[in-house]
């Protein structure tokens, strides 16, 4: 058989990884249910996307929120299966089902607070962590993100811009249904949830990439290895103005180590060029911290 026509086979995930994924999607979807029914919905505060539309529809019709969460997400599940694969679709279906059942079971439970600000803050935190867990483990709870990805291919707008536009429209609708005070509380909850999603996906141990240009590159590299236990790489560079050959020290650290690294560079070469950037994911290589003696 011609190698050019040979297809790469799809490798199935081990049972342990499938169970781990299912467990965290279960926890995430359950947290979303708690955030909605124990904090947001009783205080007439909505979230963006299909969840926000479902809350408004449930309020106007009297039909349970879980019904709308499941029914309105179904078309997007079919789109997700076609464009994003079977694993994503199954993970999303599982998460949406758990969320729908969870909101139905928790609906009779009384809200923990009738203060809309507290509800927005704590509801947003719990909701954001839940959504973040589901996204981190390969699923989704909101079909608008799938639509945004597909629209992005045929429009000049980014996925983030499309999602923002749709959510601004949905959150603004809350002003006409629940009043403008509740719409503003909804914006607070949405912003907090948005930040918590990022934090949950990226993790608290956010990694940072570091580039250092210095004539004392060897001393700085040795010090980073010895005092931080991090592997370093020397890159070849050339000065754009002078044309001189330069050595660039590159390494990846956690944000907790950033202050110490800056101190090391300051001690060995106060005039060194130092650039630090955020990294969302690090895999492979020698990122694992070495023992420091």
Coordinates of C-alpha atoms in Angstrom, one line a residue:
X1 CA 0.0 0.0 0.0
X2 CA 1.2 3.5 -0.9
X3 CA 2.4 5.3 2.3
X4 CA 0.8 8.6 1.0
X5 CA -2.6 7.0 1.2
X6 CA -2.1 5.3 4.6
X7 CA -4.3 6.8 7.3
X8 CA -3.1 7.2 10.8
X9 CA -5.2 4.9 13.0
X10 CA -7.1 6.4 15.9
X11 CA -5.7 5.3 19.3
X12 CA -8.3 4.7 21.9
X13 CA -7.7 6.2 25.4
X14 CA -7.0 3.8 28.2
X15 CA -9.9 3.0 30.5
X16 CA -8.2 4.9 33.4
X17 CA -8.0 8.1 31.3
X18 CA -11.6 7.7 30.1
X19 CA -12.8 7.3 33.7
X20 CA -10.7 10.3 34.8
X21 CA -12.2 12.4 32.0
X22 CA -15.7 11.3 32.9
X23 CA -15.2 12.0 36.6
X24 CA -14.0 15.5 36.1
X25 CA -16.7 16.3 33.5
X26 CA -19.2 15.0 36.1
X27 CA -17.7 17.2 38.8
X28 CA -17.6 20.2 36.5
X29 CA -21.2 19.8 35.3
X30 CA -22.4 19.3 38.8
X31 CA -20.6 22.5 40.0
X32 CA -22.3 24.4 37.1
X33 CA -25.7 23.1 38.3
X34 CA -24.9 24.3 41.8
X35 CA -23.8 27.7 40.6
X36 CA -27.0 28.1 38.6
X37 CA -29.7 26.8 40.9
X38 CA -28.2 27.7 44.3
X39 CA -26.9 31.2 43.4
X40 CA -27.7 32.7 40.0
X41 CA -31.2 31.6 38.9
X42 CA -33.0 32.3 42.3
X43 CA -31.6 35.8 42.2
X44 CA -32.5 36.4 38.5
X45 CA -28.9 36.5 37.4
X46 CA -28.0 34.9 34.1
X47 CA -24.8 33.7 32.3
X48 CA -23.9 34.1 28.7
X49 CA -24.5 31.6 25.9
X50 CA -27.1 28.8 25.8
X51 CA -27.2 28.9 29.6
X52 CA -28.3 32.5 29.6
X53 CA -30.9 31.9 26.8
X54 CA -32.2 28.9 28.8
X55 CA -32.6 30.9 32.0
X56 CA -34.6 33.6 30.2
X57 CA -36.7 31.0 28.4
X58 CA -37.4 29.1 31.6
X59 CA -38.4 32.3 33.4
X60 CA -40.8 33.3 30.6
X61 CA -42.4 29.9 30.1
X62 CA -42.3 28.3 33.5
X63 CA -40.6 25.2 32.1
X64 CA -37.7 23.7 34.0
X65 CA -34.3 25.1 33.2
X66 CA -32.8 21.6 32.7
X67 CA -35.2 21.0 29.8
X68 CA -34.0 24.1 27.9
X69 CA -30.3 23.4 28.7
X70 CA -30.6 20.0 27.1
X71 CA -32.9 20.7 24.1
X72 CA -31.2 24.0 23.0
X73 CA -27.7 22.3 23.2
X74 CA -28.8 19.3 21.0
X75 CA -28.4 20.9 17.6
X76 CA -24.9 22.1 18.6
X77 CA -24.0 18.6 19.7
X78 CA -24.8 17.3 16.2
X79 CA -22.6 20.1 14.8
X80 CA -19.9 19.3 17.2
X81 CA -20.0 15.6 16.3
X82 CA -19.6 16.5 12.6
X83 CA -16.9 19.1 12.9
X84 CA -15.0 18.3 16.1
X85 CA -15.1 14.5 16.4
X86 CA -16.9 11.7 18.3
X87 CA -14.9 12.1 21.5
X88 CA -15.8 15.8 21.9
X89 CA -19.4 15.1 21.1
X90 CA -19.8 12.3 23.6
X91 CA -18.0 14.3 26.3
X92 CA -20.2 17.3 25.7
X93 CA -23.4 15.1 25.6
X94 CA -22.4 13.6 29.0
X95 CA -21.6 17.0 30.5
X96 CA -24.9 18.6 29.2
X97 CA -26.9 15.7 30.5
X98 CA -25.4 15.9 33.9
X99 CA -25.9 19.7 34.0
X100 CA -29.6 19.3 32.9
X101 CA -30.3 16.6 35.5
X102 CA -28.4 18.5 38.2
X103 CA -30.4 21.7 37.7
X104 CA -33.7 19.8 37.8
X105 CA -32.7 18.1 41.0
X106 CA -31.5 21.2 42.7
X107 CA -34.4 23.5 41.6
X108 CA -36.4 22.9 44.8
X109 CA -33.4 23.7 47.0
X110 CA -33.4 27.2 48.5
X111 CA -30.8 29.7 47.5
X112 CA -27.9 30.2 49.9
X113 CA -28.2 34.0 49.7
X114 CA -30.7 36.6 48.5
X115 CA -28.0 39.2 48.1
X116 CA -27.6 39.6 44.3
X117 CA -24.0 40.8 44.6
X118 CA -23.0 37.8 46.7
X119 CA -24.9 35.5 44.4
X120 CA -23.1 37.0 41.3
X121 CA -19.7 36.6 42.9
X122 CA -20.0 33.1 44.3
X123 CA -22.2 31.9 41.5
X124 CA -19.7 33.1 39.0
X125 CA -16.8 31.5 40.8
X126 CA -18.5 28.1 41.1
X127 CA -19.9 28.2 37.5
X128 CA -16.5 29.2 36.1
X129 CA -14.7 26.4 37.9
X130 CA -17.2 23.9 36.7
X131 CA -17.1 25.1 33.0
X132 CA -13.3 25.2 33.2
X133 CA -13.1 21.6 34.4
X134 CA -15.4 20.4 31.5
X135 CA -13.4 22.3 28.9
X136 CA -10.1 21.1 30.4
X137 CA -11.1 17.5 30.0
X138 CA -12.4 17.7 26.5
X139 CA -16.1 18.7 26.6
X140 CA -18.3 21.7 26.4
X141 CA -21.5 22.9 28.1
X142 CA -22.4 25.7 25.7
X143 CA -23.1 25.4 22.0
X144 CA -22.4 29.1 21.2
X145 CA -18.7 28.4 21.4
X146 CA -19.1 25.7 18.6
X147 CA -21.0 28.2 16.5
X148 CA -18.3 30.8 17.1
X149 CA -15.6 28.4 15.9
X150 CA -17.5 27.6 12.7
X151 CA -18.4 31.3 12.0
X152 CA -14.8 32.3 12.5
X153 CA -13.9 30.3 9.4
X154 CA -16.2 32.5 7.2
X155 CA -16.0 35.9 8.9
X156 CA -13.3 38.4 9.6
X157 CA -14.0 38.2 13.4
X158 CA -12.1 36.1 15.9
X159 CA -13.8 33.4 18.0
X160 CA -13.5 35.6 21.1
X161 CA -15.1 38.6 19.3
X162 CA -18.0 36.4 18.1
X163 CA -18.6 34.9 21.5
X164 CA -18.4 38.4 23.1
X165 CA -21.0 39.8 20.7
X166 CA -23.4 37.0 21.2
X167 CA -23.0 37.2 25.0
X168 CA -23.4 40.9 25.1
X169 CA -26.7 40.5 23.2
X170 CA -27.9 37.7 25.6
X171 CA -26.8 39.6 28.8
X172 CA -28.5 42.8 27.5
X173 CA -31.7 40.8 27.0
X174 CA -31.7 40.2 30.8
X175 CA -32.3 43.9 31.3
X176 CA -35.6 43.7 29.5
X177 CA -36.7 40.5 31.3
X178 CA -35.3 40.9 34.8
X179 CA -34.5 44.6 35.0
X180 CA -31.3 46.5 34.4
X181 CA -29.9 46.0 38.0
X182 CA -30.0 42.2 37.4
X183 CA -28.4 42.7 34.0
X184 CA -25.5 44.5 35.6
X185 CA -25.2 41.8 38.3
X186 CA -25.2 39.3 35.4
X187 CA -22.2 41.1 33.8
X188 CA -20.4 40.8 37.1
X189 CA -21.1 37.0 37.3
X190 CA -20.1 36.5 33.7
X191 CA -16.8 38.3 34.1
X192 CA -15.9 36.4 37.3
X193 CA -16.9 33.1 35.6
X194 CA -14.8 34.0 32.5
X195 CA -11.7 34.6 34.7
X196 CA -12.3 31.4 36.7
X197 CA -12.5 29.4 33.5
X198 CA -9.1 30.6 32.5
X199 CA -7.7 29.9 35.9
X200 CA -9.1 26.4 36.0
X201 CA -7.9 25.5 32.5
X202 CA -4.4 27.0 32.9
X203 CA -4.0 25.9 36.6
X204 CA -2.6 27.8 39.5
X205 CA 0.9 26.8 38.6
X206 CA 1.0 28.9 35.5
X207 CA 4.2 28.4 33.5
X208 CA 6.3 31.3 32.2
X209 CA 8.8 31.4 29.4
X210 CA 12.0 33.4 29.9
X211 CA 14.5 34.8 27.4
X212 CA 17.7 36.4 28.7
X213 CA 20.3 38.1 26.5
X214 CA 23.6 38.8 28.3
X215 CA 27.3 38.6 27.9
X216 CA 27.3 36.6 31.1
X217 CA 25.0 34.0 29.7
X218 CA 27.0 31.0 30.9
X219 CA 27.0 32.3 34.5
X220 CA 23.3 33.1 34.4
X221 CA 22.5 29.7 32.9
X222 CA 24.5 27.8 35.5
X223 CA 22.9 29.8 38.3
X224 CA 19.4 29.1 37.1
X225 CA 20.2 25.4 36.9
X226 CA 21.8 25.3 40.3
X227 CA 19.5 27.6 42.3
X228 CA 16.2 26.9 40.6
X229 CA 16.7 23.3 39.4
X230 CA 15.5 24.2 35.9
X231 CA 16.9 23.1 32.6
X232 CA 18.1 25.8 30.3
X233 CA 18.7 26.1 26.6
X234 CA 21.2 28.3 24.8
X235 CA 20.0 29.8 21.6
X236 CA 22.0 31.6 18.9
X237 CA 21.1 35.1 18.1
X238 CA 22.3 38.2 16.2
X239 CA 22.1 41.8 17.2
X240 CA 19.8 43.6 14.8
X241 CA 21.8 46.9 15.0
X242 CA 25.3 45.7 15.7
X243 CA 25.2 42.4 13.9
X244 CA 27.2 40.8 16.7
X245 CA 26.6 37.2 17.7
X246 CA 24.5 36.8 20.8
X247 CA 23.7 33.9 23.1
X248 CA 20.1 33.8 24.4
X249 CA 19.3 31.9 27.6
X250 CA 15.9 30.2 27.3
X251 CA 14.0 28.4 30.1
X252 CA 10.5 27.7 31.5
X253 CA 9.6 28.4 35.1
X254 CA 6.5 28.6 37.3
X255 CA 5.3 32.0 38.3
X256 CA 6.3 31.4 41.9
X257 CA 9.9 31.2 40.7
X258 CA 9.8 34.4 38.6
X259 CA 11.0 36.8 41.4
X260 CA 13.9 34.5 42.3
X261 CA 15.0 34.3 38.6
X262 CA 14.9 38.1 38.3
X263 CA 17.1 38.3 41.4
X264 CA 19.6 35.9 39.9
X265 CA 19.8 37.9 36.6
X266 CA 20.1 41.2 38.5
X267 CA 23.0 39.9 40.6
X268 CA 25.0 38.6 37.7
X269 CA 24.2 41.2 35.0
X270 CA 22.1 44.2 35.9
X271 CA 22.1 45.4 32.3
X272 CA 20.9 42.0 30.8
X273 CA 17.9 42.0 28.6
X274 CA 15.1 39.9 30.2
X275 CA 11.7 39.0 28.8
X276 CA 9.1 36.9 30.6
X277 CA 5.9 35.6 28.9
X278 CA 2.9 33.4 30.0
X279 CA 2.6 29.9 28.7
X280 CA -0.7 28.0 28.8
X281 CA 0.7 24.5 28.4
X282 CA 4.1 22.8 28.7
X283 CA 4.7 19.2 27.7
X284 CA 7.8 17.0 27.1
X285 CA 11.4 18.0 27.3
X286 CA 13.0 18.6 30.7
X287 CA 10.5 20.9 32.3
X288 CA 10.2 18.8 35.4
X289 CA 12.1 20.4 38.3
X290 CA 15.5 18.9 39.1
X291 CA 16.6 18.3 42.6
X292 CA 18.6 21.2 44.1
X293 CA 21.6 20.2 46.2

